[in-house]
GROMACS .gro file of C-alpha atoms in nm:
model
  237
    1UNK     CA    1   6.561 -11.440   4.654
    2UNK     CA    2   6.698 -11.275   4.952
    3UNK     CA    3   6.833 -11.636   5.100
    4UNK     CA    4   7.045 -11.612   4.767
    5UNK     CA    5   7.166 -11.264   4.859
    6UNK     CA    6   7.203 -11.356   5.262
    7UNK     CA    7   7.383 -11.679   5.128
    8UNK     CA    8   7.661 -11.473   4.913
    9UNK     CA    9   7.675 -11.173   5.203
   10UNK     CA   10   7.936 -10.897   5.201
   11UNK     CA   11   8.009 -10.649   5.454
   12UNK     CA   12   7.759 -10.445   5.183
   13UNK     CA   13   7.494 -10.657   5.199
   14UNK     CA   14   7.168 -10.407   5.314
   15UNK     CA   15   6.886 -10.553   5.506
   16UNK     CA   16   6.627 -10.693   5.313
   17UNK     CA   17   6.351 -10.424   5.407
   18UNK     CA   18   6.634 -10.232   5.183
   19UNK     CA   19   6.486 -10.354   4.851
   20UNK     CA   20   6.141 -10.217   4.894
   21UNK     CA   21   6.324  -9.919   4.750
   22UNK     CA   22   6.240 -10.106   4.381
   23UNK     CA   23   5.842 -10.041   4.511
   24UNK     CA   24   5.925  -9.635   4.497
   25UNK     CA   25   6.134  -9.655   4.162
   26UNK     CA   26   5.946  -9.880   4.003
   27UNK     CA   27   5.624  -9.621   4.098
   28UNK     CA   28   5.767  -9.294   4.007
   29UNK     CA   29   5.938  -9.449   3.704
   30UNK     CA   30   5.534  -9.511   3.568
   31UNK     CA   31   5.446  -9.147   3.658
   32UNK     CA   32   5.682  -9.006   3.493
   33UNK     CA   33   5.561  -9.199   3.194
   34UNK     CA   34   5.184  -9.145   3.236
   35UNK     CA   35   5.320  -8.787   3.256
   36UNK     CA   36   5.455  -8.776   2.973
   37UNK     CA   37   5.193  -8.966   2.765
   38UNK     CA   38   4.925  -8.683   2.933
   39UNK     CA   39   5.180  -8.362   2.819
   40UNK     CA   40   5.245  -8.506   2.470
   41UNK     CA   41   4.909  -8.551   2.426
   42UNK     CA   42   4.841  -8.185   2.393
   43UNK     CA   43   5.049  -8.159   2.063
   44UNK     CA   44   5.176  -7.808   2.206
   45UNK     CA   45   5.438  -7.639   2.012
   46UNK     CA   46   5.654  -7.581   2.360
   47UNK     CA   47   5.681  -7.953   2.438
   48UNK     CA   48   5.836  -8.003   2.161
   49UNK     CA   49   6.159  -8.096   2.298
   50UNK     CA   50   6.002  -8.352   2.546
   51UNK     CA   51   5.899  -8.555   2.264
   52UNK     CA   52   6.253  -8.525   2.120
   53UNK     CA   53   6.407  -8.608   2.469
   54UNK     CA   54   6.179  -8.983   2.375
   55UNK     CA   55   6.236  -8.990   2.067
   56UNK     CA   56   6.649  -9.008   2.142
   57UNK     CA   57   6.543  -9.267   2.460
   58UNK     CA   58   6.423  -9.498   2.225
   59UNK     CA   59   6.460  -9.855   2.345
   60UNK     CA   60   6.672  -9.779   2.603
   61UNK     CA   61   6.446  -9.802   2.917
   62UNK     CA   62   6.350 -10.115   2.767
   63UNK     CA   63   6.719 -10.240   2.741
   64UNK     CA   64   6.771 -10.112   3.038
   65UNK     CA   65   6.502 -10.298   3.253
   66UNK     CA   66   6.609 -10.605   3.066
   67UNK     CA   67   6.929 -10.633   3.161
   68UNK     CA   68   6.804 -10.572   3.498
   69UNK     CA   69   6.575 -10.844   3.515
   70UNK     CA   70   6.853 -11.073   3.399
   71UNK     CA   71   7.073 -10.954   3.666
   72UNK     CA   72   6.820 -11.082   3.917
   73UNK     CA   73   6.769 -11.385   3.786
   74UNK     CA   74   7.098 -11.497   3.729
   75UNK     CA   75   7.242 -11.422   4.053
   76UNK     CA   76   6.904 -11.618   4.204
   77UNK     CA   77   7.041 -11.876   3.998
   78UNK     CA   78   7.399 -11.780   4.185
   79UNK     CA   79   7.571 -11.698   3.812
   80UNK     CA   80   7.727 -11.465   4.031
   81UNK     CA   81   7.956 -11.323   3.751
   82UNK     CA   82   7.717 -11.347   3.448
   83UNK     CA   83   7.483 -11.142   3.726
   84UNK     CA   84   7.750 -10.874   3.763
   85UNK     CA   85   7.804 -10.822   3.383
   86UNK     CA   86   7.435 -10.738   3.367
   87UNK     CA   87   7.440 -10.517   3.662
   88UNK     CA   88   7.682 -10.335   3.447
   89UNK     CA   89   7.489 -10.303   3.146
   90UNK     CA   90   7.214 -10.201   3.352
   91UNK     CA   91   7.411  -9.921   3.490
   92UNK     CA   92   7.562  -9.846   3.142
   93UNK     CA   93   7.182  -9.822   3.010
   94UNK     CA   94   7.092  -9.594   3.296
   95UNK     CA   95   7.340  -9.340   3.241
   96UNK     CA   96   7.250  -9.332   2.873
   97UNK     CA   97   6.890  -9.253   2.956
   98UNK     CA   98   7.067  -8.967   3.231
   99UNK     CA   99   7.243  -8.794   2.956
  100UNK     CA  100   6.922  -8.793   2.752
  101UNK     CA  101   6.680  -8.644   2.993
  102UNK     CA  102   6.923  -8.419   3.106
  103UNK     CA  103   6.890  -8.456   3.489
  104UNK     CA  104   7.194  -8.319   3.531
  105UNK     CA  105   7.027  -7.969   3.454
  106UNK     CA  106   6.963  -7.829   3.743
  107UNK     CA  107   6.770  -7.456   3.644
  108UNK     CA  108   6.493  -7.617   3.439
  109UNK     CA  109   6.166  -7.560   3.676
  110UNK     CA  110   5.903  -7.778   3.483
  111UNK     CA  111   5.749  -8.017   3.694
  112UNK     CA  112   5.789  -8.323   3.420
  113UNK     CA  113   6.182  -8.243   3.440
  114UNK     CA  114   6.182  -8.243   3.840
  115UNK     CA  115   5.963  -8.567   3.856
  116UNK     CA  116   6.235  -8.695   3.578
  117UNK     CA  117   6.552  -8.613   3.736
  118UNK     CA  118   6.323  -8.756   4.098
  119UNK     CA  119   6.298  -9.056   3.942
  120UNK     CA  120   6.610  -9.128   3.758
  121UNK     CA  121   6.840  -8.990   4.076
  122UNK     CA  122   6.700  -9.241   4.307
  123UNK     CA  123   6.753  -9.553   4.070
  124UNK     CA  124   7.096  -9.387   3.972
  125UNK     CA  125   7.199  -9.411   4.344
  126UNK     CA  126   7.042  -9.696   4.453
  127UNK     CA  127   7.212  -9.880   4.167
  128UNK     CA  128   7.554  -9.763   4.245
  129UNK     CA  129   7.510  -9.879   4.574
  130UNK     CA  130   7.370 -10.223   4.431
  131UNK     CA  131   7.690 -10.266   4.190
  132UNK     CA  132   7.939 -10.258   4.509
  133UNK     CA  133   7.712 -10.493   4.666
  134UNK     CA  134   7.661 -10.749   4.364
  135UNK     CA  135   8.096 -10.696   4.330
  136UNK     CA  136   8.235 -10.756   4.612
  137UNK     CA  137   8.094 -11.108   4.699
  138UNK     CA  138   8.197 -11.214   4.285
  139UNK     CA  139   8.551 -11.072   4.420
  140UNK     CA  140   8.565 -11.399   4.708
  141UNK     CA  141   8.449 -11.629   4.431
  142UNK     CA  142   8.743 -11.538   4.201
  143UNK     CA  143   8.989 -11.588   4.461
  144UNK     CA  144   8.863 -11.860   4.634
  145UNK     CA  145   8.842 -11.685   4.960
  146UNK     CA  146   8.570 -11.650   5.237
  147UNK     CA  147   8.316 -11.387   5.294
  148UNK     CA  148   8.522 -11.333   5.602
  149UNK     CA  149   8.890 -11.225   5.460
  150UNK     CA  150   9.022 -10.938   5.486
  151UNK     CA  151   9.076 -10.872   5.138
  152UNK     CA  152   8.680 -10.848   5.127
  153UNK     CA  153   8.669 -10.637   5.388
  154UNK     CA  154   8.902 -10.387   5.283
  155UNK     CA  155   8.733 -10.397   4.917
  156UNK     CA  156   8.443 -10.275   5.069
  157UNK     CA  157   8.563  -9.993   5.243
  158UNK     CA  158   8.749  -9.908   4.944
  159UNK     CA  159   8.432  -9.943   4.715
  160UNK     CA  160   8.250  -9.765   4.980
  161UNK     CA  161   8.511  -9.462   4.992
  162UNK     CA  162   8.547  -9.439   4.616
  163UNK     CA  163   8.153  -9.443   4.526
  164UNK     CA  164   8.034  -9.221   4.784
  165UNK     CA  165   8.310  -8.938   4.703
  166UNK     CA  166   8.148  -8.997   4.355
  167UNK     CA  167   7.769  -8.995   4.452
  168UNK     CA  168   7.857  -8.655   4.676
  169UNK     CA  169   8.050  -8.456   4.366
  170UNK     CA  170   7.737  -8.558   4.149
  171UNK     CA  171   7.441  -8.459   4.381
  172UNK     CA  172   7.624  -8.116   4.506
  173UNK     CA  173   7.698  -8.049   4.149
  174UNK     CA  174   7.394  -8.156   3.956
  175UNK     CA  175   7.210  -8.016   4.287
  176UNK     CA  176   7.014  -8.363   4.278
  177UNK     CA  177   6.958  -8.496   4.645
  178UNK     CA  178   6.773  -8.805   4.489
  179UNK     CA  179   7.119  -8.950   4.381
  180UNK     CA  180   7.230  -8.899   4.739
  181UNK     CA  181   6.884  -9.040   4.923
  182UNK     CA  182   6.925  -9.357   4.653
  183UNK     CA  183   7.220  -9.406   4.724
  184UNK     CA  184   7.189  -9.366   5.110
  185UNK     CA  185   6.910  -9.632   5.121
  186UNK     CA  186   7.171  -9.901   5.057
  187UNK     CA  187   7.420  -9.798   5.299
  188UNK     CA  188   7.117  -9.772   5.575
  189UNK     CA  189   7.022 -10.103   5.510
  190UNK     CA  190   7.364 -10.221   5.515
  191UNK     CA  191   7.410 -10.044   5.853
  192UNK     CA  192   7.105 -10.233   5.997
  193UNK     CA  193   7.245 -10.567   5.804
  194UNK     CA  194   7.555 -10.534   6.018
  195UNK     CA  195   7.433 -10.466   6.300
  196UNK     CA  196   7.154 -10.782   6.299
  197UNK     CA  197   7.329 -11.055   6.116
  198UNK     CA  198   7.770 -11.015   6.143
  199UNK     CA  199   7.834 -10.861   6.448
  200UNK     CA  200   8.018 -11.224   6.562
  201UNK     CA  201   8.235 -11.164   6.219
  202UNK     CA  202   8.598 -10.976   6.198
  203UNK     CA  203   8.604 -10.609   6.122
  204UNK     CA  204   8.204 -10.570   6.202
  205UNK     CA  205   8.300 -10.268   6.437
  206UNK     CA  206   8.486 -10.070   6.210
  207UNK     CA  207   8.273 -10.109   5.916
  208UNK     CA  208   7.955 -10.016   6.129
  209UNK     CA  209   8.156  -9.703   6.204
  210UNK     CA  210   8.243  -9.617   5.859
  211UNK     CA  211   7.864  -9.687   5.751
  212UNK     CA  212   7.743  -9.458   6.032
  213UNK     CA  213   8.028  -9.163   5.912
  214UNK     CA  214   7.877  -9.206   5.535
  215UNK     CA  215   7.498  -9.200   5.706
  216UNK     CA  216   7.604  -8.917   5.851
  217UNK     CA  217   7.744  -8.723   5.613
  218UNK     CA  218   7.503  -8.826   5.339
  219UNK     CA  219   7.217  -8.705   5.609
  220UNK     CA  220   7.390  -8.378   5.643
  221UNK     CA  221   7.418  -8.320   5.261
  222UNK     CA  222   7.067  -8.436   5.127
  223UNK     CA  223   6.925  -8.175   5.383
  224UNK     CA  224   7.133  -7.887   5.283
  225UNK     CA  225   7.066  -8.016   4.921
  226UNK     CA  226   6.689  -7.965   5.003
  227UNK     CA  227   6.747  -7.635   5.150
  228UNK     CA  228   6.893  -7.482   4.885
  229UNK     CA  229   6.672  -7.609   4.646
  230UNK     CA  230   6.395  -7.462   4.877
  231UNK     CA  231   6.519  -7.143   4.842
  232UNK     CA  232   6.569  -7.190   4.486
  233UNK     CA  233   6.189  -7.215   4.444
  234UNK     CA  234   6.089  -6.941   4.721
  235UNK     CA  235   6.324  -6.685   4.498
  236UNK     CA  236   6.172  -6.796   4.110
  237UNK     CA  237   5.829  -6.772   4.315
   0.00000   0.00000   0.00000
């Protein structure tokens, strides 16, 4: 798969030790469901609104995980744009699940709604890192251009300007570093990418710069993210 993905590079393609990210998603994605088959076991009258948070999920992490898996294998079968349109519908799904587990709530101390909003925030970054990367190499198809162009590069700055300003306003105000660390996984492997495999291409310099300002930055943040949240706990304790 990843000769596919090396094949149709961008300037956002992240080193392929990137993707054992799926390995830590896909496990805390199970324990958050064993732990919520364990608490809804109990039939208590206070997790009550748990079971209604599933009930409203429905199908949803089942669409969702479908339309990732067809994502994958279309773009291993290089239908690059078919690919993207289910990277989109995965992302679509994924912020539908979001809304209804409420990660965005930030005061609620139970250890099922941490391990949720864990869980969810990594994928959620990760995949909005993923999206720029699946985009930008549909965007030389399109126009018939090379990997190469400038046009490419400058999308992925652009891309890489737009959805880290978003990533930042949603981790400092949902106070969720896992967006962030997600999120920051794909522009470290990118950072390594570029500095293994393109440093004989145009613009390699400046966008191993701009990946180490965002690295930087993104560092900075997930630390005072963790910091506060420390305190947060020390204070309720």
């Amino acid at each position: 798969m990843y000769e596919i993905f090396d094949k149709h590079w961008s300037y956002l393609t992240p080193h392929v030790f990137t993707f054992n990210i799926w390995k830590v998603i896909s496990l805390l994605l199970v324990l958050t469901a064993i732990m919520y088959c364990i608490i809804l076991q109990r039939e208590e009258e206070e997790n009550s609104l748990l079971a209604e948070q599933l009930d409203r999920s429905g199908n949803w992490m089942l669409i969702n995980q479908l339309f990732l898996g067809l994502s994958m294998v279309l773009k291993l079968n290089e239908h690059l744009t078919l690919a993207f349109i289910c990277s989109l519908a995965t992302y679509y799904t994924l912020n539908k699940l979001n809304y209804m587990f409420k990660i965005r709530e930030s005061h609620n101390p139970a250890f099922i709604h941490i391990l949720t909003r864990t869980s969810l925030g990594i994928y959620s970054g990760w995949f909005i890192y993923i999206l720029g990367y699946n985009g930008i190499p549909l965007i030389n198809i399109l126009l018939g251009i090379e990997p190469t162009h400038a046009i490419t590069f400058y999308a992925s700055i652009l891309y890489l300007i737009l959805s880290f300003g978003y990533i930042m306003y949603k981790s400092i105000l949902c106070r969720l570093p896992a967006v962030l660390i997600g999120y920051t996984i794909g522009v470290l492997g990118a950072y390594y990418y570029n500095l293994s495999h393109v440093l004989d291409r145009p613009y390699t310099v400046y966008m191993h710069y701009t990946l180490l300002v965002i690295l930087t930055v993104a560092t900075a943040t997930i630390i005072y993210l963790l910091i506060q949240k420390g305190k947060d706990l020390f204070l309720a304790d």
